[in-house]
Tab-separated table of C-alpha atoms in Angstrom:
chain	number	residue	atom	x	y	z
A	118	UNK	CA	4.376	-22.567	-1.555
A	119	UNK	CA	4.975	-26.344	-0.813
A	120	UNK	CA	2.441	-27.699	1.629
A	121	UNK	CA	4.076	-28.983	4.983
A	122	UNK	CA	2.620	-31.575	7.046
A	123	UNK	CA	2.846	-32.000	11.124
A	124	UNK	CA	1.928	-34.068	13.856
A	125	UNK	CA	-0.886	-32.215	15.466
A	126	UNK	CA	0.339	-32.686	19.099
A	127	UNK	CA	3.161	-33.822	20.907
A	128	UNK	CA	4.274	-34.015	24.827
A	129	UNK	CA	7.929	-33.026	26.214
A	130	UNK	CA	8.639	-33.273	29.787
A	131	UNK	CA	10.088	-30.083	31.220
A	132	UNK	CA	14.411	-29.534	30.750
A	133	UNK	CA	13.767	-32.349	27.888
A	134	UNK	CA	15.022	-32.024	24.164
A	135	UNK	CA	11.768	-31.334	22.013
A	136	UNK	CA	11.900	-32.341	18.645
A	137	UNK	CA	8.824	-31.070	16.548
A	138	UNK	CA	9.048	-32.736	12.795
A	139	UNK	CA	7.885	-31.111	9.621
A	140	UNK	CA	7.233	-32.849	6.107
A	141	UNK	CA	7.436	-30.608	3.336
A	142	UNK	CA	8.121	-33.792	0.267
A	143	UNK	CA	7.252	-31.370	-2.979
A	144	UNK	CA	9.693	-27.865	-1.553
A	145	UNK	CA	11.270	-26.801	-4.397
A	146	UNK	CA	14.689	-25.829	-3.978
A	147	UNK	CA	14.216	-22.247	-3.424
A	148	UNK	CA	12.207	-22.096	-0.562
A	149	UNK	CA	13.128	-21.556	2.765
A	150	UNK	CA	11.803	-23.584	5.687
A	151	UNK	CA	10.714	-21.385	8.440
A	152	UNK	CA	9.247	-22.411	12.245
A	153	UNK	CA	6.873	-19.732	14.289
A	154	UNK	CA	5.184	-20.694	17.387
A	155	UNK	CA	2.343	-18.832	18.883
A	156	UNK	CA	1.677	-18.937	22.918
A	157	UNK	CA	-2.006	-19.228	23.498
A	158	UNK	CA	-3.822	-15.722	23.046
A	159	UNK	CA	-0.497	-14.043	21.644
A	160	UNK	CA	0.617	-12.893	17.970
A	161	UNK	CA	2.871	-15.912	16.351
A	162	UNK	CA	6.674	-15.730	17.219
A	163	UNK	CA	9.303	-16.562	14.287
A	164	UNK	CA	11.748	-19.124	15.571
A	165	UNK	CA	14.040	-19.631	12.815
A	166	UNK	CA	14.046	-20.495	9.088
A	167	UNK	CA	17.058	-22.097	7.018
A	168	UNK	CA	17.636	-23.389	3.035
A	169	UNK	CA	19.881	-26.401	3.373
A	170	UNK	CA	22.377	-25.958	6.236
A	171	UNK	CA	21.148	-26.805	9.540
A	172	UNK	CA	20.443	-23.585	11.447
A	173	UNK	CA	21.002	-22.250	15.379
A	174	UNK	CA	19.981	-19.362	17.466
A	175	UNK	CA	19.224	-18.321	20.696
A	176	UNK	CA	15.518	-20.147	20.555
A	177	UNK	CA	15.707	-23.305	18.961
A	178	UNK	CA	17.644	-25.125	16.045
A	179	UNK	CA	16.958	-26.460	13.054
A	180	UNK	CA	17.556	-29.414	11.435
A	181	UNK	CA	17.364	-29.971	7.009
A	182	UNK	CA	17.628	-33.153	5.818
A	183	UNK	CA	20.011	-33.374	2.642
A	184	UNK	CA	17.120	-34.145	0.270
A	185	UNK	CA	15.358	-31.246	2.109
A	186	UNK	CA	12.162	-33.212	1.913
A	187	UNK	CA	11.684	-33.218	6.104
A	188	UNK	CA	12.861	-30.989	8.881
A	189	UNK	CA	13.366	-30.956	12.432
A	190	UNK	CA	13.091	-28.418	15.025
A	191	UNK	CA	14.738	-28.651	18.103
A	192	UNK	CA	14.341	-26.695	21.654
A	193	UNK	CA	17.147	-27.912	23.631
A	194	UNK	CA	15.694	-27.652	26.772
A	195	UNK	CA	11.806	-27.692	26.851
A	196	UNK	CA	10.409	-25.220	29.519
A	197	UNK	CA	6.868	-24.321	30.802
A	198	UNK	CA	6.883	-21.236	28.305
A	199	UNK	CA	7.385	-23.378	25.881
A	200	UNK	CA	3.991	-24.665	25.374
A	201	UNK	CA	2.651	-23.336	22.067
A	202	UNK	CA	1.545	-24.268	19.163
A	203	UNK	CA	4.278	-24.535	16.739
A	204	UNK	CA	3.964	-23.672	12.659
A	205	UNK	CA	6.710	-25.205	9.993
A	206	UNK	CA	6.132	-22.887	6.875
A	207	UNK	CA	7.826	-23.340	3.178
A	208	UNK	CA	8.120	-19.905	1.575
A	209	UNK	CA	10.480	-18.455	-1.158
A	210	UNK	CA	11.184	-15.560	1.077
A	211	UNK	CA	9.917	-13.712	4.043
A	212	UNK	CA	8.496	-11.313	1.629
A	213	UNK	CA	5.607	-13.794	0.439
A	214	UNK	CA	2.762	-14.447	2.039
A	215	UNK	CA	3.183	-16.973	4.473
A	216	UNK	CA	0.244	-19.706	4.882
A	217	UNK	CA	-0.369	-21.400	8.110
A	218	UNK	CA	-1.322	-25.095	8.268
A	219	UNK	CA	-2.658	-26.713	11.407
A	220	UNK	CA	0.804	-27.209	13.007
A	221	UNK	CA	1.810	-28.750	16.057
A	222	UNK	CA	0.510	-28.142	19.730
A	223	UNK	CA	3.329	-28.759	21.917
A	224	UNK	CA	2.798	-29.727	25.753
A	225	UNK	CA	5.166	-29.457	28.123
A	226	UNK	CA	5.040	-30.884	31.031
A	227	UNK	CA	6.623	-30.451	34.743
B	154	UNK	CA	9.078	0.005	22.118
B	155	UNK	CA	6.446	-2.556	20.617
B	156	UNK	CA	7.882	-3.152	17.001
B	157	UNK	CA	4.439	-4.303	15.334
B	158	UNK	CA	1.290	-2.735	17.502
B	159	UNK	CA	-2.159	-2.815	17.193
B	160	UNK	CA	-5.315	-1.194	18.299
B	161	UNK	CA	-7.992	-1.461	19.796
B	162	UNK	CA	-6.721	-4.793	21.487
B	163	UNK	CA	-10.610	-5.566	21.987
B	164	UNK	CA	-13.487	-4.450	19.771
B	165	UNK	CA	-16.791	-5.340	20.436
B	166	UNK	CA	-19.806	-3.800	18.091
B	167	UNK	CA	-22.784	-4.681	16.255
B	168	UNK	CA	-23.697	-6.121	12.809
B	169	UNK	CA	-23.448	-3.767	10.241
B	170	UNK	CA	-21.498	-1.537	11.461
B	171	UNK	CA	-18.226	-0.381	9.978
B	172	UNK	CA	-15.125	-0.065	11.739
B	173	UNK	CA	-11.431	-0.070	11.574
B	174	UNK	CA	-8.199	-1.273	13.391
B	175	UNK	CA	-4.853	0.433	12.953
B	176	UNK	CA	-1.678	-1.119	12.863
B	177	UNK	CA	2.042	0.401	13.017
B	178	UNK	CA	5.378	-0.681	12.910
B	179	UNK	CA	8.497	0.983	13.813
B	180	UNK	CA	10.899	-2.246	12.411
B	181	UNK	CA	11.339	-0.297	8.446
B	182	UNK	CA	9.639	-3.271	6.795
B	183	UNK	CA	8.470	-3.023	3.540
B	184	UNK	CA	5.853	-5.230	3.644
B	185	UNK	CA	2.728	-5.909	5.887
B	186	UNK	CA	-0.182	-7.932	6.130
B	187	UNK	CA	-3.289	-8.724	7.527
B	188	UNK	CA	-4.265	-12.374	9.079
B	189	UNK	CA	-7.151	-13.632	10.365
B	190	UNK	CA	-7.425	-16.281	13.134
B	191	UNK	CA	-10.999	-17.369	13.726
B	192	UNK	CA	-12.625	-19.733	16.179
B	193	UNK	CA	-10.796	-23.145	14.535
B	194	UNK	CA	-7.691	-21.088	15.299
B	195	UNK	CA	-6.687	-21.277	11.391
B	196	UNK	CA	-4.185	-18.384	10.362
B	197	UNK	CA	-5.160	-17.478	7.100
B	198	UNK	CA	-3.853	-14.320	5.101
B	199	UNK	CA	-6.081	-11.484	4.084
B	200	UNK	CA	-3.688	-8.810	2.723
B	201	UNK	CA	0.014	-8.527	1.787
B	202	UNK	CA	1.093	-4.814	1.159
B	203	UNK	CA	4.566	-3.797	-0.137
B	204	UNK	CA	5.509	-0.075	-1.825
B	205	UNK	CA	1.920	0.011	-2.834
B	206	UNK	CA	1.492	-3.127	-4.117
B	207	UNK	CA	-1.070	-4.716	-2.544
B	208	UNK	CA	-1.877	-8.737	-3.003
B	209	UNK	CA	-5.267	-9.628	-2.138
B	210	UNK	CA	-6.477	-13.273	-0.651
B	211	UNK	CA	-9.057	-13.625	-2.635
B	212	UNK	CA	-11.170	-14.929	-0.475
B	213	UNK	CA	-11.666	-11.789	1.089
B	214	UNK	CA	-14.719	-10.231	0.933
B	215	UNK	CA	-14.542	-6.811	-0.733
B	216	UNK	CA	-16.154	-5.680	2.872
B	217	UNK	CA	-12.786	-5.486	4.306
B	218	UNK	CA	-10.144	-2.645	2.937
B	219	UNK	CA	-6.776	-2.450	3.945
B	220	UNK	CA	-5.498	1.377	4.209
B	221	UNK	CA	-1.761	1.966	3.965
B	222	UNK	CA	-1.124	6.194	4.548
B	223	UNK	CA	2.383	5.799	4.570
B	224	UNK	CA	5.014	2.697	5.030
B	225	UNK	CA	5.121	1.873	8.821
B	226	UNK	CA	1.187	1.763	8.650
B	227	UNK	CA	-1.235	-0.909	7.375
B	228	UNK	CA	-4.978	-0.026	8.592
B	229	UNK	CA	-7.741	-2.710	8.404
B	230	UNK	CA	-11.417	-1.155	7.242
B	231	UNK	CA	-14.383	-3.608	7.635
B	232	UNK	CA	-17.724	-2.559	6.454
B	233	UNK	CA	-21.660	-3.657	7.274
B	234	UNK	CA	-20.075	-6.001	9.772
B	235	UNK	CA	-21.335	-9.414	9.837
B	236	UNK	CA	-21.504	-12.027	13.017
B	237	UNK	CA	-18.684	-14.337	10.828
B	238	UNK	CA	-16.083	-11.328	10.880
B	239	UNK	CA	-15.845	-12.016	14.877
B	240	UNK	CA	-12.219	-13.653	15.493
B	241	UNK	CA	-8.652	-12.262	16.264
B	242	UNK	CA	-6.744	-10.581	13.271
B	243	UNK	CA	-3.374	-10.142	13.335
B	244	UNK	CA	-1.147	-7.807	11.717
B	245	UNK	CA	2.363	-8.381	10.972
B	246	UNK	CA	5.379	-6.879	9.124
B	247	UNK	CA	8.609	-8.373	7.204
B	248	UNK	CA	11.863	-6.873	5.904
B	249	UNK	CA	14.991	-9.077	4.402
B	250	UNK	CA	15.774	-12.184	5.054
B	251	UNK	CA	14.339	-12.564	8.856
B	252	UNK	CA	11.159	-13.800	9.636
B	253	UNK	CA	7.757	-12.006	9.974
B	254	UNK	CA	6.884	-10.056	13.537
B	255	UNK	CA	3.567	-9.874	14.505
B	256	UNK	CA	1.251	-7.714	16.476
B	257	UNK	CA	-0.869	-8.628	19.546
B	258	UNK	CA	-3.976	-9.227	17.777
B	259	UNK	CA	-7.477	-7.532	17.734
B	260	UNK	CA	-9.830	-9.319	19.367
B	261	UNK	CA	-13.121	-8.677	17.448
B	262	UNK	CA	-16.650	-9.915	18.255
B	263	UNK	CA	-19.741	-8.921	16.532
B	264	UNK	CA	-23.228	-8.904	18.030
């Protein structure tokens, strides 16, 4: 799996955009790019994951470059709950083993 | 219904000893796995198990046994437990094209 690499905090002030980068320079063009976050204390939560088309859901969206070398994950509207740290992964599938890097610890602020 | 659930949620018992922790999920995945989250709060795999395959991290030591009896359950085994196995471990299950879900974690400590 292609190693990622993320800031290892950031601030957002509450009702805020949030925009949490991820490098990932060497993904090869078969992996997926796929965000978790895990909420101090609790099991990590998948957020989304996308190829090459930027992605949406309910949570959060996701943003590919075209060269798919970077990535962007976006929560629209930061809240309290929000605070977490948050994981960008690069994985063939959701059948491999996923490996965790450091990732980004996300403060949000009233 | 809790999809991926653990338990105990807390374990507390002394070196050497051997103990396990049960996991089961009610989500049809084909796969689970083990993590490990220790005091640095790094996430690192132990086990991957899919239709009897099982991929080990080899970094595990051979101390700790993962159990499958049938699909929807992954048990962790951990023998002559040692004060460096204390940390949270995680178990977690994947099917498709979706992400992972995880459980709660175990909370282990060894004195």
């Amino acid at each position: 799996d292609a190693k990622t690499t993320q800031p290892p905090s950031m601030d957002c002030a509450e009702g805020r955009a949030a925009n949490l980068p991820c490098n990932h320079s060497t993904i090869s063009g078969n992996e997926y790019v796929y965000w978790y976050r895990q909420i101090h204390s609790q099991g990590p939560q998948y957020i989304i994951h996308g190829l090459k088309n930027n992605e949406t859901n309910e949570m959060a969206s996701l943003i590919i470059t075209e060269d798919r070398k970077s990535s962007t994950l976006i929560l629209p509207h930061a809240t309290l709950r929000d605070t977490a740290v948050y994981y960008c992964i690069a994985a063939f599938n959701a059948g491999n083993m996923l490996t965790f890097g450091g990732g980004t610890r996300l403060m949000v602020k009233p | 219904d809790t999809a991926v659930s653990q338990t105990p949620k807390y374990l507390v018992t002394q070196m050497g000893n051997d103990k396990s922790i049960k996991c089961e999920q009610n989500l049809g995945h084909d796969t689970m796995y083990w993590y490990k989250q220790d005091s640095k709060k790094f996430l690192k795999i132990m086990f991957s198990y899919n239709n009897k395959e099982l991929i080990i991290n080899e970094t595990v030591p051979n101390r700790f046994s993962p159990k499958s009896p049938d699909k929807a359950h992954l048990n962790l085994h951990i023998n002559s437990l040692e004060l460096g196995d204390s940390a949270v471990y995680f178990c977690a299950s994947s099917g498709g094209a979706g992400g992972y879900t995880f459980g709660s974690g175990t909370r282990l400590t060894v004195v």
